[in-house]
Structures are given as structure tokens and as C-alpha cells.
CSV table of C-alpha atoms in Angstrom, one decimal:
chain,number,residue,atom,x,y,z
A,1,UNK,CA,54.7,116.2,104.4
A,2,UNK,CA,51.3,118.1,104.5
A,3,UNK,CA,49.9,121.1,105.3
A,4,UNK,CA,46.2,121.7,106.4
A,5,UNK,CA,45.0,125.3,106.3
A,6,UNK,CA,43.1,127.0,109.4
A,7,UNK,CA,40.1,127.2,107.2
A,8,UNK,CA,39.6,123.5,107.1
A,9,UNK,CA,37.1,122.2,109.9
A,10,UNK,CA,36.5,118.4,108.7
A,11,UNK,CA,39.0,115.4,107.7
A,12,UNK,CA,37.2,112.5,106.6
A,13,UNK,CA,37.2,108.8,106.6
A,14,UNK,CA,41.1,107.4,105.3
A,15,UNK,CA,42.3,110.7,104.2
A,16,UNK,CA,45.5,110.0,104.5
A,17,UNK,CA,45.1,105.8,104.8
A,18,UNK,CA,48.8,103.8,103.3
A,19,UNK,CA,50.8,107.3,103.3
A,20,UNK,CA,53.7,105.4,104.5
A,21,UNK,CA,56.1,108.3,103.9
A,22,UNK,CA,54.2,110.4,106.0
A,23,UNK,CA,56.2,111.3,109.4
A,24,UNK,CA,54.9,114.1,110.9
A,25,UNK,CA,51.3,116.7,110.3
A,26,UNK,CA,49.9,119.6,112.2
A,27,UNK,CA,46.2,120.0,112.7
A,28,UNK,CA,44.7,123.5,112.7
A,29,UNK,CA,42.6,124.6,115.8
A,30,UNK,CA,39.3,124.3,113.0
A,31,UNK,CA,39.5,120.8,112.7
A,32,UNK,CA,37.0,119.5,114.6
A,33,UNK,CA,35.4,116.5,112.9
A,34,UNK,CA,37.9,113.8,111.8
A,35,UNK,CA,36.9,110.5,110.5
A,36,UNK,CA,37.7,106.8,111.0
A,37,UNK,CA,41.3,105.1,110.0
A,38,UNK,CA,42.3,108.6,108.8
A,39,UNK,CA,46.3,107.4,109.4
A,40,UNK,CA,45.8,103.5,108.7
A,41,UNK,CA,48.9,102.0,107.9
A,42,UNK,CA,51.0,105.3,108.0
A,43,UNK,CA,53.8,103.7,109.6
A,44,UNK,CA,56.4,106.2,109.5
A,45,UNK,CA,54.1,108.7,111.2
A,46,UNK,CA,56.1,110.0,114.5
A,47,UNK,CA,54.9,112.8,115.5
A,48,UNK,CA,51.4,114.9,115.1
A,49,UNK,CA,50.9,117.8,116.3
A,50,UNK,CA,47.5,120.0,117.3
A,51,UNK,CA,47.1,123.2,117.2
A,52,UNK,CA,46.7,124.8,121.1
A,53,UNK,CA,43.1,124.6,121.7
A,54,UNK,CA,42.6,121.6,119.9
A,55,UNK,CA,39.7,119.5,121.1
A,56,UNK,CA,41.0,116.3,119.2
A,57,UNK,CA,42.5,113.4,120.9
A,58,UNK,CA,44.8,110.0,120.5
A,59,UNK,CA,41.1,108.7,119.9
A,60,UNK,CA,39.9,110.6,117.4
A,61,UNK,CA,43.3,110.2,115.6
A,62,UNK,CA,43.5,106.7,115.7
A,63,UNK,CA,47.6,107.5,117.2
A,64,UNK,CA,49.1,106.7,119.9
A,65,UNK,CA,49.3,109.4,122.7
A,66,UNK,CA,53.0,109.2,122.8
A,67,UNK,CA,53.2,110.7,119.4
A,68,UNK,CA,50.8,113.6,120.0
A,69,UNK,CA,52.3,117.3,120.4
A,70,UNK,CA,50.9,120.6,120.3
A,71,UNK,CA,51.8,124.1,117.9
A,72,UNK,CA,51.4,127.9,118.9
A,73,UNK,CA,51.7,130.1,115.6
A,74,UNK,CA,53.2,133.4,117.2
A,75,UNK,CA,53.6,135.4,115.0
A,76,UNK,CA,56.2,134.4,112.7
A,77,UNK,CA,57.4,131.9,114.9
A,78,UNK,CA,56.2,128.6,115.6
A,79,UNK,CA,56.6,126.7,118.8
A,80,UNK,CA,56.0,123.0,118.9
A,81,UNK,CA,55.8,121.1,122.0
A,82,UNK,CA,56.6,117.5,121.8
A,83,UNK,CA,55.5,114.8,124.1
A,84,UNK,CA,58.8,113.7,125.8
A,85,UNK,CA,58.7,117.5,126.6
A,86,UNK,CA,61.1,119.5,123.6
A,87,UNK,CA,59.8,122.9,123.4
A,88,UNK,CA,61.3,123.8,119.9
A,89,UNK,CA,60.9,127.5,118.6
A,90,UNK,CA,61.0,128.1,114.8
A,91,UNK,CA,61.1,130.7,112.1
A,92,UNK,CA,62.8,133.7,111.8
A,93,UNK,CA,62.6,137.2,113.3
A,94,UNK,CA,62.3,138.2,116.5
A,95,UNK,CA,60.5,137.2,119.8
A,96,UNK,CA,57.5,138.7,120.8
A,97,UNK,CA,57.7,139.9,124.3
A,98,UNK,CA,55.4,138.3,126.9
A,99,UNK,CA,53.8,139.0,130.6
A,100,UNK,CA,53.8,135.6,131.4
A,101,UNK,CA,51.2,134.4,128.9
A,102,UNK,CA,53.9,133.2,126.5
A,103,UNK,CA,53.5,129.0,125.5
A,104,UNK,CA,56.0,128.4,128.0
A,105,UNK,CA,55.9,130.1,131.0
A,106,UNK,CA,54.8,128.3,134.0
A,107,UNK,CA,54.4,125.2,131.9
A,108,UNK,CA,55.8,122.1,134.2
A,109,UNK,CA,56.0,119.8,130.9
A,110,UNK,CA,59.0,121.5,129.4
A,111,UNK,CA,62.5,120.1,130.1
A,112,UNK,CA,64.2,121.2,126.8
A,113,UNK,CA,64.0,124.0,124.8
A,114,UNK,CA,65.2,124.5,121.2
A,115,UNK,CA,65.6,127.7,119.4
A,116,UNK,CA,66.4,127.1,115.7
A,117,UNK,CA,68.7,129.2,113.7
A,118,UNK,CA,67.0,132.8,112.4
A,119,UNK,CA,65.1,133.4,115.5
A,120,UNK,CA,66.9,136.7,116.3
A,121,UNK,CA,65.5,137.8,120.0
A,122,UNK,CA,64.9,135.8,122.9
A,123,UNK,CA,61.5,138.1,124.7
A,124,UNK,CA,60.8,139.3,127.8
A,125,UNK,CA,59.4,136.3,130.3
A,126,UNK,CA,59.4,134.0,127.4
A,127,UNK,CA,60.1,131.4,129.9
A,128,UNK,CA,60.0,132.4,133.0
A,129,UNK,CA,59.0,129.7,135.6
A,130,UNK,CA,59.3,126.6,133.8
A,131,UNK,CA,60.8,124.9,136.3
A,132,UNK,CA,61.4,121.4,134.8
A,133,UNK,CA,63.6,123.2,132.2
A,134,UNK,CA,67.1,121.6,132.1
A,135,UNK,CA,68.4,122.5,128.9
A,136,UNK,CA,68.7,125.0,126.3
A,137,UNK,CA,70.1,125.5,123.1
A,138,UNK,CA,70.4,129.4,121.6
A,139,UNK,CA,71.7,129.7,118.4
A,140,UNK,CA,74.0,132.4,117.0
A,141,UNK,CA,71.6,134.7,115.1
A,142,UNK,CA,70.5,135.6,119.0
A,143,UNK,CA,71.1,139.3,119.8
A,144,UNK,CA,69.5,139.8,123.0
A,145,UNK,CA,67.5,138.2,126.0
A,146,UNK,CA,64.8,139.9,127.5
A,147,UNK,CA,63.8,141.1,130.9
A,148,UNK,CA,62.9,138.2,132.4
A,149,UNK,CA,63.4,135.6,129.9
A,150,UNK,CA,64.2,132.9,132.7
A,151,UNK,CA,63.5,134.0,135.6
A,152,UNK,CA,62.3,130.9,138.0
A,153,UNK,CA,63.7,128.1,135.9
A,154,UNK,CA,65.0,126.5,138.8
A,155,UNK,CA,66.2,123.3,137.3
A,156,UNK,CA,68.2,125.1,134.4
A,157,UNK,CA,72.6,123.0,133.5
A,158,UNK,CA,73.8,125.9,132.7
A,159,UNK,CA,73.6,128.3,130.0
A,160,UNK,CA,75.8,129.1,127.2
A,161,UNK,CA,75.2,132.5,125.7
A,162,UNK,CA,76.4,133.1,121.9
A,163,UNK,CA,78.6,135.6,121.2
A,164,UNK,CA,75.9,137.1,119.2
A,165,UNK,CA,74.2,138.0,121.7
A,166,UNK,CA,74.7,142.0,122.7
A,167,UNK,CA,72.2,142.5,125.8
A,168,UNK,CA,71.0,140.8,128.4
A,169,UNK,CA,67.5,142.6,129.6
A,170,UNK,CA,66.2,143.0,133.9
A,171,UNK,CA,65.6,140.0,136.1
A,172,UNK,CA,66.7,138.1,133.1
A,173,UNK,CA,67.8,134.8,135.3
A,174,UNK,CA,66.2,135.8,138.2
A,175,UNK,CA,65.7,132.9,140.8
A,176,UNK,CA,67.7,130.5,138.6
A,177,UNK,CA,68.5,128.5,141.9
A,178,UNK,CA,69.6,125.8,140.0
A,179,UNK,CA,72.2,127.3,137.7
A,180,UNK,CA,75.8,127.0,139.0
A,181,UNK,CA,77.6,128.9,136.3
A,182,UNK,CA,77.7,131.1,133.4
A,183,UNK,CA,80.1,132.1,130.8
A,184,UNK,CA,79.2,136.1,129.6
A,185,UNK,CA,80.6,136.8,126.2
A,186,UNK,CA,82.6,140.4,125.1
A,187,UNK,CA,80.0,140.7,122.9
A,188,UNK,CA,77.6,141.3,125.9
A,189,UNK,CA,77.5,145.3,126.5
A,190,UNK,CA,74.4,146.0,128.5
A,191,UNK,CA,73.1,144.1,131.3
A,192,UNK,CA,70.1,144.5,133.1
A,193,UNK,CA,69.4,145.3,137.0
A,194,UNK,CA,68.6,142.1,139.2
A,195,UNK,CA,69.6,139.7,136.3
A,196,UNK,CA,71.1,136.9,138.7
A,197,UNK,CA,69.7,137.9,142.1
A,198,UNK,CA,68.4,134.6,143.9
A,199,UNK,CA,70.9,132.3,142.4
A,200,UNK,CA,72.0,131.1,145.2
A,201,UNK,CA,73.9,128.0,143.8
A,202,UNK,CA,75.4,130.0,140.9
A,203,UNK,CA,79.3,130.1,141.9
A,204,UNK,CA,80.9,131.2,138.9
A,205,UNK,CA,80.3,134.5,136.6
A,206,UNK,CA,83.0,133.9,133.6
A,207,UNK,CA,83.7,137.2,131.4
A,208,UNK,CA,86.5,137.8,128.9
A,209,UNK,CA,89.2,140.2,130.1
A,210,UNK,CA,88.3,142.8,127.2
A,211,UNK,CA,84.7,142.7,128.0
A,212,UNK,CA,83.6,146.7,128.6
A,213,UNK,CA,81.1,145.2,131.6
A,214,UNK,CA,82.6,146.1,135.1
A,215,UNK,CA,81.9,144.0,138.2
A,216,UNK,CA,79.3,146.7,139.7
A,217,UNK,CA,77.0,146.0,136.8
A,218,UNK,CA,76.2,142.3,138.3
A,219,UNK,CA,75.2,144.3,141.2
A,220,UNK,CA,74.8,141.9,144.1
A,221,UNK,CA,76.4,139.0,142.5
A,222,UNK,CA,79.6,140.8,141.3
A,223,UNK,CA,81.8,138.5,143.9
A,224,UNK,CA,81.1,136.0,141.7
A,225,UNK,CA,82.7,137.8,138.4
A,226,UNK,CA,85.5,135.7,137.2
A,227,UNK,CA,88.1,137.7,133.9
A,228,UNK,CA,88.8,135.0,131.8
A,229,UNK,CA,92.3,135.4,129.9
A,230,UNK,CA,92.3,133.9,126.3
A,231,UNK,CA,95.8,132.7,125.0
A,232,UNK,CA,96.7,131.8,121.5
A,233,UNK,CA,99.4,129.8,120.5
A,234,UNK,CA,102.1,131.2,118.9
A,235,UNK,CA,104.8,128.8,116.9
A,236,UNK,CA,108.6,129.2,116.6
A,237,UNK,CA,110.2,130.6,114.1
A,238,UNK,CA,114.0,131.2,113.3
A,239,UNK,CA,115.0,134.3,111.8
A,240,UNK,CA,114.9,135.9,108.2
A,241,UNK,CA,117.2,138.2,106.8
A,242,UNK,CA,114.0,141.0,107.3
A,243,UNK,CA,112.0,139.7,110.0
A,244,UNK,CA,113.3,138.9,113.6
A,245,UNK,CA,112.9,135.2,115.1
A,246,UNK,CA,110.7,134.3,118.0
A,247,UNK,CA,110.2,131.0,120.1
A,248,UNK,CA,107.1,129.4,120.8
A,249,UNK,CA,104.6,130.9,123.7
């Protein structure tokens, strides 16, 4: 592992020639002089990633294309773009919130996207119209989607929201005409206005029976509100001499 500081502008000939346990390197944005056979013989090198603005290439490098991603430093997150088109988000904190000029939005390459564990927010239009978007995985140190946050991913599987999560922000799955269904968990309180209008294909709204959200607050796609009941399992167990038996439910 290595990492090159934004201040560095030139890499030269066979820096890093026979680091065979070398698998993957970002390059700042500075870089822009890089000599000859600079990974030679680095055979475990999978994935390299440049810095957005980058003016490098699988030439310059000397690597295959296939192994060439890109890196936004927001913030304190970093979001890394792969070739086959994973969109992985990592760090910790929160989100920042976006008007569509986030590294996703509108960006047709993405079909995954991976939040890592510590990112705490999901921001406003953090996504919004990636429409080759499939899946995505939100981990449980998620509170709360933002206004927006996938709004015109038409080719989203489905969705499965953590029970972290506590708030769900305006037009937050707006145009999702490709979700079918979605399971909202009791720890969901707030929801904003519009935040499933346009899914035309979603047929199912799943919430626990002792969630505090009513049906009016998925405005026009309350008819699709389904309470889920959640039984546990209760074993027999015959009588004591101070506490009465029961059978099993």
C-alpha cells in the first residue's frame, strides 16, 4: 500500500518497478508527469485509481484500462469509482448535501453503489439520476436520507433501509420507476413530501404495525401502505409451583 500526497506533481522512471505486493494506489490530481515502466512486474496490482481531473491515462501508466478507477476526496469521505462501475463511499461522518453536482448524479456508469460502515448521512441528491443504478448497500450507522437522494434512479432492485435510519428527506425516491417495493422500518419517524411520487411500478409500501407513520404521510402512494405484523415464537412450558404453564404459539 502507498500513499502519494497532492503536493507531488512527478513520478519517475520504475518508481514502483517488482512491488509485487502492491494491489492497489491512488494518484493525486498533481501528478502530471509519470515515467516509463513505473509498475513493471507489479503483478498483484488490481486496481489504480486517479484522482477526478486526472489527465493520466492506461498509457502513461503502463496498466491496463480495465484496472483504472477514479477518487473524489469530499470532505471526509472518499468515493471511488471502479471500472466494472462500483461506486464505493468511505470514511466516516456525514454526507455533504448536493444540487446535483455530487460524483454521482447523472453519472450513466454507476450500477452499484457501496456505502461503508461510519458514513452516518446519506445527502440531499447524492444520487439522483443515475439511472444504471441497480443496487445498493446502506449500512447501519445510516440515520437519514436526504431530499432527493434517489430521485430518477430508474433501474434501482429495491431498497433495504436500516433500522438506523430515522428520516427519510422530500422527493427522496422520486421517479424510482423501477423500484417495485420497499420495506420502511419503526425507526423511520419523519418522511418527506413527494418521496415516492412517479413510482409507478412500486406495488408494495411494507411498515411495521408500531411504526408512529400513518398512511397520509405517503401522500399519493398511501394505497400502497402495507402493516407488517412481527410474531415471535414462544415455547411450551408446563407449570411450576409459582409460575403458570403455557403452550406453544
Amino acid at each position: 500500500d502507498i500513499t502519494i500526497p497532492g503536493s507531488v506533481t512527478s513520478i519517475g522512471d520504475s518508481a514502483f518497478e517488482w512491488c509485487t505486493g502492491l494491489t492497489s494506489i491512488e494518484i493525486p490530481e498533481g501528478v502530471t508527469s509519470i515515467g516509463e515502466f513505473v509498475f513493471f512486474s507489479c503483478y498483484k496490482l488490481t486496481e489504480v485509481f486517479l484522482e477526478n481531473g486526472s489527465k493520466l491515462t492506461s498509457g502513461n501508466l503502463g496498466v491496463d484500462e480495465s484496472i483504472i478507477g477514479t477518487y473524489w476526496n469530499e470532505g471526509d469521505l472518499t468515493w471511488t469509482l471502479t471500472a466494472d462501475g462500483t461506486m464505493t463511499i468511505s470514511g466516516s461522518g456525514a454526507m455533504k448535501d448536493y444540487s446535483y453536482d455530487s460524483p454521482a448524479c447523472d453519472n450513466s456508469n454507476i450500477k452499484k453503489v457501496v456505502i461503508e460502515e461510519d458514513v452516518t448521512s446519506i445527502g440531499d441528491s447524492a444520487f439522483s439520476d443515475c439511472r444504471s443504478l441497480t443496487d445498493i448497500t446502506i449500512p447501519g450507522s445510516v440515520t437519514s436520507i436526504g431530499n432527493g437522494a434517489f430521485s430518477g434512479c430508474s433501474s434501482l432492485t429495491g431498497i433495504t433501509i436500516p433500522g438506523s435510519v430515522t428520516s427519510i428527506g422530500n422527493f427522496a425516491f422520486y421517479n424510482c420507476t423501477g423500484l417495485t417495493s420497499i420495506s420502511i422500518p419503526k425507526s423511520v419517524t419523519s418522511i418527506g413530501t413527494y418521496t415516492f411520487s412517479g413510482c409507478g411500478n412500486l406495488t408494495e409500501i411494507t411498515v411495521p404495525c408500531d411504526s408512529t407513520l400513518t398512511k397520509d404521510a405517503f401522500e399519493d402512494a398511501s394505497e400502497k401502505v402495507k402493516y407488517r405484523h412481527s410474531l415471535v415464537k414462544t415455547d411450551a412450558k408446563d407449570a411450576t409451583y409459582t409460575e403458570a404453564g403455557n403452550v406453544e404459539y
